Amino acid sequence: MSSKKAYITGASLWCNLGKTPNEITRTVHSLNAQNYETFLQEHFAQKPYYHLLESFESEEKKLYACIDYVVHEAIQKAGLNEEEQAELAIFIGSTAMGISLNEESYTRYSLSKEGKAFEHIGYGYLGTYLETLTHSQHKALLFSTACTSSVNALAYASRMIEQGVISKALVLGIELFNQTTFNGFSSLMLLSQSKMYRPFDEKSDGIILGEACSALLLESKPRTKEDFYYKGSKNICDIYSETTSNPSGEPIFKTMDGALKAAHLDLKAIDLIKAHATGSENNNTSEANALTLLFEKYATHPPVTALKPFIGHTLGASGCNEIALMLLCAKEGFLPHTLGFEKGTKEASFTPMQEPFTCEDIPLTILFNFVAFGGNTTSLILARE
Amino acid sequence: MYIHHTYELLEPTQELTLYKQKLASLCKINLRRANKFNLLAVYGALSCLQNKNFSSNIGIYLATEYGPVESMVSVLEQVSKKDGIIMPFDFLGINTNASFYIAQALKAEGKHMMLTAHNQSFEKALQLAYFDLMHEEVDDVLVGYVDTSLSFIEEKHRPITKEVCFDKSCWIYANQNPANALAKIERIETFESLNKAEEHYHATLTPTSFWEQLQSLKEKETSLHVKSDERGKCMVITLVKPHL
C-alpha cells in the first residue's frame, strides 16, 4: 500500500447553475420537491437540456472560455505558482470532446465549400491546448470511455500521485452541447419525454442531458484541512451489452465492492453513495439491483443521492463534474439531496436522500458510482479527515 | 513488463468488407453494423491473441490519434442536414466502443480504456498499461494502436502527415512472466524535450518505430524507442532482449 495520498486541492465547475461556487451551491441548496418542477420548466424553456446560462459567439469560443475558466479557478484555489503548474500532469475525460467545433465548421463548409471542413481530426489538440495553458512539462492524456471518461482520468491521476509517478495533476471534464449527442440520444430513444429528471422513481422516463466543464487539481499534500483525498477505486468491464448494463446489477455491485476493497473499507464507513442515476430504464433497474446487493452483503444502508437532476447528464464529464459539485457543496457544509423522487421503482430497495446532508466540519467518506456505454463501470471513493 | 505476442497490420487503404471477411475467419461475434475502425481494432486484437491463453483480468488499452473518422464524417453529414436525424448505429460508431467489442470478443472483464495523446497516443497508452501491470491492477495487458486510413477525405482537409493513408492495427500482449518472452520493456520515460532526453542518455536520439525497434532486438541486446511531438515533448521506451 502506498504511503502517499492524492488530495484534491482545487475544484471548479461551470454548469447550468452558474460558474461561481456561491451561485452553484446556493441554487443546489434552495431546490426542493416544491420548486423543482418550476425550476426545470423555466430552465427548459428552449429545449429539455441543462444548458449554460451564458451565450457565446461561436462553439470554439465557448469551448476555450470554459476550459480557461475552470482551469484558472482550480489553479487559483490550490494557489499554485508557475513552477508548480509546470509539474501538472494533465488528464482529460469527455464523450464529445470538441465535436461541436467540427459541427460548426462542417456545416459552414457544406454551405459555402470554402474554408475547413473540419476544425480538427482527432482530439489530441485539446491536450496540447491545456499543456500550453498551464505551461505543463507533461503530455496530456485523453480518456474516451463514454460516461466514465473523466472519473477514469481522475482515478489514474490519483493512483499515479499515490505511487509517486507524478506529483501534481489537473483533471478536466468537459461536455458541451452538440447536435450529434443530442440527436444521437434522441434516436436511441433514451431521452425523457416528461422533461422531469426522476432517477429511481417509478415515473422516471429517461435521461436529460446537460453541459458542464470542471477541473480538479490533485497534489500529494493537502492545502487545507477540508481537502478530500482519494481512498480507492475500481474499474471493470460489464460485457453484457454495448448500451445497457447487466440488469442483474452484478457487475455494478462488483465495481462498488471492488472500490471498497481497494480503499480497505467496509460499507459502514461510507457516509454517502453518489449513484450514477441516469434515469434510464436500464439504469433504474441495474444500479438499483447493484445497490441492493451491496446493502445485503454489508448489512448496512448508507444514504444514496443523485446529482443529475441538478446539472443533467454530462456524459464523459459527469465524473469530474459531479465530484466537483459534491466537493463545492461539502465545503459549504452540506451534501446535495435527490430531486424528483416520489415513489421508487420496484427494484429500488432504498429511498434516495430527500434533504441535504449537513456536514460542516465533520469527516466524510463518499463513494461515487459511474456506469458507461461499452460496459465501462467505475466506482471511486474520496474522504476528508 | 514482458512482451509475449505482437500483431502488426499496416496496409494501404482497404475496404471495410475485407476486414469483415478477415474477422469472420477469426471469430463468430456479430459486427455486421460495425464501422471500419471497430473492425480493425477487433481484428488486430484477436489476431494478437489468437489461440493464446490469457487471464480474464486483462487490461485492454486502445490508442488512437484520430478515432472512428469515417463514422464521425457520416454523423456530421447527417447533423448538417435540416432534420438532423442521426442513425443510431452511426451515433454509437463515434462513441468509442471498439475496446468494448474487443473485451466482449475476448470475454474479458478487466478494464478497457480508449486513449489519445497528441502524437504519442500509443506510447502514453503503453505507459498506462505498464503502470497498471506493475501495480498489479491487471494480470495481463493488451495494448494497441488503431487508426483507419483518411484517404477518403479530400487532401486539403487531412492532417499533414505521410501516414494518414494507411489502415493500422498494431498490438502487443504483455505480462510480468519472463518465460518465453519476445522482449522486455525495461523503462518508459518522459522528457519535456528531446534535448533533455539526449542529455539523460548521453546520445543523439532519433524518432523510431516501436515495431522496428522490437524487431531490432533479434540483432542487439537493447533498443530505444523514441517518440517526440512537434513541440519536442519526448518519450523513450527501453526495450531489452529477455534473458532467462
mmCIF file of C-alpha atoms in Angstrom, chain B residues 23-186:
data_model
loop_
_atom_site.group_PDB
_atom_site.id
_atom_site.type_symbol
_atom_site.label_atom_id
_atom_site.label_comp_id
_atom_site.label_asym_id
_atom_site.label_seq_id
_atom_site.Cartn_x
_atom_site.Cartn_y
_atom_site.Cartn_z
ATOM 1 C CA LEU B 23 -12.647 -11.039 -38.827
ATOM 2 C CA ALA B 24 -15.244 -13.666 -39.730
ATOM 3 C CA SER B 25 -12.385 -16.120 -40.187
ATOM 4 C CA LEU B 26 -11.237 -15.431 -36.612
ATOM 5 C CA CYS B 27 -14.414 -15.317 -34.563
ATOM 6 C CA LYS B 28 -18.159 -15.506 -34.624
ATOM 7 C CA ILE B 29 -19.081 -12.233 -32.930
ATOM 8 C CA ASN B 30 -21.676 -10.178 -34.740
ATOM 9 C CA LEU B 31 -20.114 -6.959 -36.009
ATOM 10 C CA ARG B 32 -22.376 -6.643 -39.040
ATOM 11 C CA ARG B 33 -23.098 -2.952 -38.352
ATOM 12 C CA ALA B 34 -19.648 -2.057 -37.040
ATOM 13 C CA ASN B 35 -17.575 0.674 -38.672
ATOM 14 C CA LYS B 36 -14.112 0.134 -40.121
ATOM 15 C CA PHE B 37 -12.365 1.464 -37.017
ATOM 16 C CA ASN B 38 -14.079 -1.084 -34.777
ATOM 17 C CA LEU B 39 -13.459 -3.917 -37.233
ATOM 18 C CA LEU B 40 -9.785 -3.049 -37.495
ATOM 19 C CA ALA B 41 -9.459 -2.818 -33.724
ATOM 20 C CA VAL B 42 -11.150 -6.160 -33.029
ATOM 21 C CA TYR B 43 -9.364 -7.902 -35.888
ATOM 22 C CA GLY B 44 -5.946 -6.705 -34.730
ATOM 23 C CA ALA B 45 -6.563 -7.510 -31.073
ATOM 24 C CA LEU B 46 -7.881 -11.001 -31.795
ATOM 25 C CA SER B 47 -5.042 -11.692 -34.225
ATOM 26 C CA CYS B 48 -2.562 -10.846 -31.468
ATOM 27 C CA LEU B 49 -4.198 -13.242 -29.023
ATOM 28 C CA GLN B 50 -5.328 -15.972 -31.417
ATOM 29 C CA ASN B 51 -5.099 -19.402 -29.749
ATOM 30 C CA LYS B 52 -3.275 -17.890 -26.766
ATOM 31 C CA ASN B 53 -4.134 -18.189 -23.080
ATOM 32 C CA PHE B 54 -4.676 -15.037 -21.076
ATOM 33 C CA SER B 55 -6.182 -14.023 -17.760
ATOM 34 C CA SER B 56 -9.785 -12.819 -17.531
ATOM 35 C CA ASN B 57 -8.348 -9.850 -15.593
ATOM 36 C CA ILE B 58 -6.687 -8.497 -18.721
ATOM 37 C CA GLY B 59 -6.475 -4.744 -19.297
ATOM 38 C CA ILE B 60 -7.213 -3.541 -22.837
ATOM 39 C CA TYR B 61 -5.680 -0.204 -23.844
ATOM 40 C CA LEU B 62 -6.596 1.106 -27.280
ATOM 41 C CA ALA B 63 -4.687 4.141 -28.504
ATOM 42 C CA THR B 64 -5.781 6.253 -31.447
ATOM 43 C CA GLU B 65 -4.853 9.614 -32.893
ATOM 44 C CA TYR B 66 -7.985 10.160 -34.956
ATOM 45 C CA GLY B 67 -10.632 7.683 -33.751
ATOM 46 C CA PRO B 68 -13.507 6.467 -35.930
ATOM 47 C CA VAL B 69 -13.263 9.257 -38.523
ATOM 48 C CA GLU B 70 -15.495 7.661 -41.164
ATOM 49 C CA SER B 71 -18.384 7.482 -38.692
ATOM 50 C CA MET B 72 -17.657 10.997 -37.496
ATOM 51 C CA VAL B 73 -17.883 12.379 -41.028
ATOM 52 C CA SER B 74 -21.073 10.423 -41.646
ATOM 53 C CA VAL B 75 -22.630 11.824 -38.463
ATOM 54 C CA LEU B 76 -21.511 15.379 -39.312
ATOM 55 C CA GLU B 77 -23.153 14.982 -42.686
ATOM 56 C CA GLN B 78 -26.388 13.876 -41.000
ATOM 57 C CA VAL B 79 -26.487 16.676 -38.411
ATOM 58 C CA SER B 80 -25.682 19.311 -41.025
ATOM 59 C CA LYS B 81 -28.958 18.456 -42.790
ATOM 60 C CA LYS B 82 -32.157 20.244 -41.876
ATOM 61 C CA ASP B 83 -33.833 17.479 -39.831
ATOM 62 C CA GLY B 84 -30.515 16.435 -38.275
ATOM 63 C CA ILE B 85 -31.693 12.871 -37.651
ATOM 64 C CA ILE B 86 -28.822 10.538 -36.775
ATOM 65 C CA MET B 87 -28.904 6.824 -37.388
ATOM 66 C CA PRO B 88 -28.418 5.013 -34.050
ATOM 67 C CA PHE B 89 -25.570 2.798 -35.289
ATOM 68 C CA ASP B 90 -23.706 5.785 -36.714
ATOM 69 C CA PHE B 91 -24.046 7.556 -33.373
ATOM 70 C CA LEU B 92 -22.814 4.510 -31.486
ATOM 71 C CA GLY B 93 -19.992 4.234 -34.018
ATOM 72 C CA ILE B 94 -18.452 7.522 -32.910
ATOM 73 C CA ASN B 95 -18.794 6.634 -29.255
ATOM 74 C CA THR B 96 -15.578 4.763 -28.794
ATOM 75 C CA ASN B 97 -16.967 1.288 -28.401
ATOM 76 C CA ALA B 98 -14.074 -0.502 -30.072
ATOM 77 C CA SER B 99 -12.431 -1.508 -26.801
ATOM 78 C CA PHE B 100 -15.794 -2.871 -25.594
ATOM 79 C CA TYR B 101 -16.113 -5.058 -28.681
ATOM 80 C CA ILE B 102 -12.629 -6.403 -28.030
ATOM 81 C CA ALA B 103 -13.472 -7.098 -24.377
ATOM 82 C CA GLN B 104 -16.696 -8.800 -25.409
ATOM 83 C CA ALA B 105 -14.959 -10.900 -28.068
ATOM 84 C CA LEU B 106 -12.326 -11.955 -25.530
ATOM 85 C CA LYS B 107 -14.886 -12.326 -22.690
ATOM 86 C CA ALA B 108 -12.528 -10.116 -20.702
ATOM 87 C CA GLU B 109 -13.957 -8.417 -17.635
ATOM 88 C CA GLY B 110 -10.898 -6.421 -16.602
ATOM 89 C CA LYS B 111 -10.607 -2.818 -17.616
ATOM 90 C CA HIS B 112 -10.693 -1.362 -21.114
ATOM 91 C CA MET B 113 -9.604 2.153 -21.995
ATOM 92 C CA MET B 114 -9.549 4.181 -25.199
ATOM 93 C CA LEU B 115 -6.853 6.833 -25.125
ATOM 94 C CA THR B 116 -5.378 9.684 -27.135
ATOM 95 C CA ALA B 117 -2.279 11.817 -26.590
ATOM 96 C CA HIS B 118 -1.388 14.048 -29.500
ATOM 97 C CA ASN B 119 1.371 12.267 -31.499
ATOM 98 C CA GLN B 120 2.153 9.939 -28.589
ATOM 99 C CA SER B 121 -1.079 8.007 -28.225
ATOM 100 C CA PHE B 122 0.461 4.528 -28.345
ATOM 101 C CA GLU B 123 3.327 5.429 -26.042
ATOM 102 C CA LYS B 124 1.055 7.025 -23.420
ATOM 103 C CA ALA B 125 -1.335 4.051 -23.573
ATOM 104 C CA LEU B 126 1.629 1.729 -23.098
ATOM 105 C CA GLN B 127 2.733 3.815 -20.114
ATOM 106 C CA LEU B 128 -0.723 3.440 -18.533
ATOM 107 C CA ALA B 129 -0.722 -0.316 -19.173
ATOM 108 C CA TYR B 130 2.784 -0.559 -17.671
ATOM 109 C CA PHE B 131 1.569 1.306 -14.580
ATOM 110 C CA ASP B 132 -1.446 -0.996 -14.138
ATOM 111 C CA LEU B 133 0.648 -4.124 -14.634
ATOM 112 C CA MET B 134 3.426 -3.038 -12.263
ATOM 113 C CA HIS B 135 0.856 -2.203 -9.566
ATOM 114 C CA GLU B 136 -0.996 -5.473 -10.149
ATOM 115 C CA GLU B 137 -4.237 -3.795 -11.123
ATOM 116 C CA VAL B 138 -4.419 -6.264 -14.021
ATOM 117 C CA ASP B 139 -2.661 -9.583 -14.734
ATOM 118 C CA ASP B 140 -2.081 -9.121 -18.476
ATOM 119 C CA VAL B 141 -2.262 -6.194 -20.855
ATOM 120 C CA LEU B 142 -3.255 -5.901 -24.493
ATOM 121 C CA VAL B 143 -2.101 -2.582 -25.887
ATOM 122 C CA GLY B 144 -2.870 -1.460 -29.400
ATOM 123 C CA TYR B 145 -2.747 1.420 -31.787
ATOM 124 C CA VAL B 146 -5.583 1.730 -34.305
ATOM 125 C CA ASP B 147 -6.315 4.286 -36.983
ATOM 126 C CA THR B 148 -8.122 3.989 -40.284
ATOM 127 C CA SER B 149 -6.857 5.497 -43.496
ATOM 128 C CA LEU B 150 -8.020 9.063 -44.090
ATOM 129 C CA SER B 151 -7.684 8.741 -47.862
ATOM 130 C CA PHE B 152 -11.462 9.182 -48.249
ATOM 131 C CA ILE B 153 -11.066 12.773 -47.053
ATOM 132 C CA GLU B 154 -10.021 15.393 -49.573
ATOM 133 C CA GLU B 155 -6.309 16.034 -49.168
ATOM 134 C CA LYS B 156 -6.711 19.666 -48.176
ATOM 135 C CA HIS B 157 -8.820 18.644 -45.181
ATOM 136 C CA ARG B 158 -6.486 15.920 -43.889
ATOM 137 C CA PRO B 159 -3.787 16.224 -41.230
ATOM 138 C CA ILE B 160 -0.418 16.816 -42.854
ATOM 139 C CA THR B 161 1.453 13.618 -42.090
ATOM 140 C CA LYS B 162 2.525 10.932 -44.509
ATOM 141 C CA GLU B 163 0.987 8.024 -42.599
ATOM 142 C CA VAL B 164 -2.668 9.045 -42.762
ATOM 143 C CA CYS B 165 -3.462 6.921 -45.835
ATOM 144 C CA PHE B 166 -2.832 3.599 -44.095
ATOM 145 C CA ASP B 167 -5.078 1.305 -42.102
ATOM 146 C CA LYS B 168 -3.297 0.451 -38.863
ATOM 147 C CA SER B 169 -3.997 -2.012 -36.107
ATOM 148 C CA CYS B 170 -0.868 -2.896 -34.153
ATOM 149 C CA TRP B 171 -0.965 -4.773 -30.853
ATOM 150 C CA ILE B 172 1.194 -6.208 -28.128
ATOM 151 C CA TYR B 173 0.282 -8.629 -25.366
ATOM 152 C CA ALA B 174 2.386 -8.471 -22.222
ATOM 153 C CA ASN B 175 2.517 -9.528 -18.595
ATOM 154 C CA GLN B 176 5.045 -9.989 -15.789
ATOM 155 C CA ASN B 177 6.061 -13.509 -16.740
ATOM 156 C CA PRO B 178 9.560 -13.611 -18.306
ATOM 157 C CA ALA B 179 9.223 -17.190 -19.630
ATOM 158 C CA ASN B 180 9.440 -17.339 -23.437
ATOM 159 C CA ALA B 181 9.033 -13.574 -23.765
ATOM 160 C CA LEU B 182 9.937 -11.809 -27.017
ATOM 161 C CA ALA B 183 11.134 -8.658 -25.298
ATOM 162 C CA LYS B 184 11.139 -6.828 -22.012
ATOM 163 C CA ILE B 185 10.060 -3.240 -21.587
ATOM 164 C CA GLU B 186 12.585 -2.089 -19.041
#
